[in-house]
Amino acid sequence: KEAFDVILNKDYKDKRKKEGQEVVRLVKRYNKLQKLYSTYMVGMFREIYSDGKIHPSFNSCGTDSHRISCDSPNLLNLPRPLEKVKEPKREQYATEEGYKIDLAEYKKDKAEYDFWIQFEIRSLLIPDNKDDIIISSDYNALEKRLTANRSKDKSLVRLFEEKLDPHSLTASFVFPEEL
């Protein structure tokens, strides 16, 4: 991936190198589409019951670390939702040139967004009734947050109040010489 990104981020003047960049873009897009298809589309299709729905199993003790797990299918590893692309507003720019540069970048990003939005896996998950909703939650470091709350440990509480990364902090204790 990183080698692809290095190639894509260069500003080539040579026509053949620019064509090569486009090939790299297409290969990256193909790889992502293949992953979406094989992992999510085919995987979920296999799990459809006779009622036309999937019925995943959420396991409260499904891992060695006692985290919640999910299978048949695993809905805990769906791709992150796409973030909408924001159009630049002319009045926020001091110069027309800066605005035009960002507007051109926005148009490229918007075209990419419009392409990928049709493959948004989460849009396949719909509630039974129009008044029902589906909630998506990210329990970022939930166990550590609960421990901080229950133990009132000053260091842990400070960690979350200051929005520090709990995993990096833990790693710094385990591997102090490497950080």
XYZ file of C-alpha atoms in Angstrom:
179
model
C 0.000 0.000 0.000
C 2.685 2.498 0.941
C 4.553 1.962 -2.333
C 1.315 2.688 -4.212
C 0.799 5.864 -2.184
C 4.331 7.074 -2.935
C 3.684 6.628 -6.654
C 0.282 8.323 -6.488
C 1.541 11.341 -4.563
C 4.258 12.265 -7.062
C 3.626 14.933 -9.669
C 4.887 13.317 -12.859
C 5.302 15.333 -16.068
C 5.993 12.329 -18.288
C 2.848 11.028 -20.031
C 3.765 7.359 -19.539
C 4.351 7.858 -15.814
C 0.990 9.622 -15.499
C -0.624 6.676 -17.265
C 1.174 4.397 -14.810
C -0.311 6.399 -11.947
C -3.767 5.827 -13.388
C -3.077 2.072 -13.585
C -2.029 2.130 -9.909
C -5.251 3.995 -9.009
C -7.300 1.385 -10.859
C -5.443 -1.505 -9.177
C -6.071 0.064 -5.754
C -9.750 0.548 -6.591
C -10.022 -3.041 -7.861
C -8.387 -4.415 -4.706
C -10.781 -2.468 -2.496
C -13.803 -3.572 -4.540
C -12.628 -7.183 -4.443
C -12.300 -6.997 -0.640
C -15.792 -5.498 -0.293
C -17.248 -8.130 -2.586
C -15.545 -11.221 -1.190
C -15.601 -10.325 2.486
C -18.869 -8.483 2.878
C -21.176 -9.129 -0.068
C -20.519 -12.848 -0.489
C -20.002 -13.337 3.253
C -23.292 -11.693 4.180
C -25.169 -13.349 1.329
C -24.224 -16.755 2.773
C -25.773 -15.746 6.110
C -29.230 -14.753 4.827
C -32.007 -16.764 6.478
C -35.258 -17.818 4.796
C -36.909 -14.633 6.132
C -34.481 -12.593 3.990
C -32.543 -11.304 6.987
C -29.235 -11.934 8.626
C -29.233 -12.871 12.303
C -25.750 -12.326 13.699
C -24.745 -13.795 17.041
C -23.317 -11.395 19.612
C -21.204 -13.198 22.164
C -20.544 -11.540 25.507
C -17.652 -13.884 26.273
C -16.461 -14.562 22.767
C -12.795 -13.646 23.145
C -9.897 -14.277 25.512
C -9.950 -10.593 26.439
C -13.687 -10.840 27.330
C -14.720 -8.383 24.667
C -17.970 -8.704 22.815
C -17.598 -10.603 19.569
C -19.960 -11.175 16.683
C -20.239 -13.891 14.090
C -22.457 -15.242 11.330
C -21.683 -12.583 10.026
C -19.245 -10.447 11.989
C -20.786 -6.976 12.010
C -18.028 -5.598 14.219
C -15.530 -5.269 11.379
C -17.593 -3.466 8.754
C -15.755 -0.748 6.858
C -16.047 2.703 8.408
C -18.816 4.817 6.940
C -17.738 7.231 4.237
C -17.310 10.814 5.313
C -19.131 13.316 3.167
C -16.902 15.650 1.229
C -17.367 19.296 2.135
C -17.445 21.852 -0.650
C -15.209 24.845 -0.002
C -17.005 28.144 0.534
C -15.670 31.079 -1.488
C -16.070 33.573 1.355
C -13.594 31.607 3.499
C -10.709 32.321 1.100
C -8.519 35.387 0.914
C -7.646 34.742 -2.732
C -9.465 33.376 -5.743
C -6.457 31.167 -6.513
C -6.600 29.378 -3.149
C -10.316 28.827 -3.565
C -9.905 27.424 -7.099
C -7.194 25.002 -5.953
C -9.380 23.681 -3.126
C -12.442 23.580 -5.396
C -10.556 21.422 -7.918
C -9.468 19.094 -5.083
C -13.056 18.996 -3.807
C -14.335 17.961 -7.244
C -11.882 15.057 -7.372
C -12.760 13.994 -3.817
C -16.500 14.315 -4.543
C -16.209 12.123 -7.641
C -14.390 9.504 -5.559
C -17.042 9.758 -2.823
C -19.853 9.418 -5.380
C -18.180 6.280 -6.731
C -17.703 4.606 -3.331
C -21.052 5.565 -1.775
C -22.789 2.982 -3.970
C -20.755 0.277 -2.221
C -21.538 1.435 1.344
C -22.021 -1.908 3.130
C -23.857 -0.379 6.088
C -26.655 0.757 3.766
C -27.595 -2.926 3.374
C -28.558 -3.091 7.038
C -32.080 -1.740 7.345
C -34.571 -1.956 10.239
C -37.781 -3.980 9.983
C -40.118 -1.064 10.587
C -39.971 2.548 9.441
C -40.015 3.741 13.066
C -37.094 1.502 14.063
C -33.479 2.607 13.936
C -30.117 0.898 13.819
C -27.475 2.285 16.135
C -23.776 2.051 15.380
C -21.436 2.590 18.317
C -17.676 2.667 18.583
C -16.659 1.432 22.005
C -13.151 2.836 21.769
C -11.163 1.397 24.695
C -14.415 0.626 26.514
C -12.806 -1.681 29.075
C -10.170 0.908 29.977
C -12.820 3.629 30.223
C -14.919 1.511 32.568
C -11.852 0.697 34.654
C -10.988 4.408 34.905
C -14.529 5.257 35.917
C -14.892 2.495 38.516
C -11.382 2.686 40.004
C -11.138 6.498 40.017
C -7.444 5.991 39.184
C -6.117 9.513 38.617
C -3.804 8.531 35.748
C -6.505 6.629 33.880
C -9.100 9.360 34.437
C -6.618 12.011 33.198
C -5.890 9.843 30.149
C -9.482 10.064 28.972
C -10.115 13.636 30.090
C -7.156 14.777 27.990
C -8.193 12.528 25.086
C -4.900 10.644 25.078
C -4.577 7.295 23.308
C -4.809 4.573 25.977
C -3.136 1.979 23.774
C -0.077 4.179 23.155
C 0.193 4.890 26.870
C 0.054 1.183 27.680
C 2.682 0.481 25.021
C 4.945 3.170 26.501
C 4.882 1.330 29.835
C 5.577 -2.041 28.234
C 8.195 -0.804 25.738
C 9.590 2.436 27.220
C 12.861 2.286 25.278
C 11.073 2.145 21.907
C 8.809 5.164 22.307
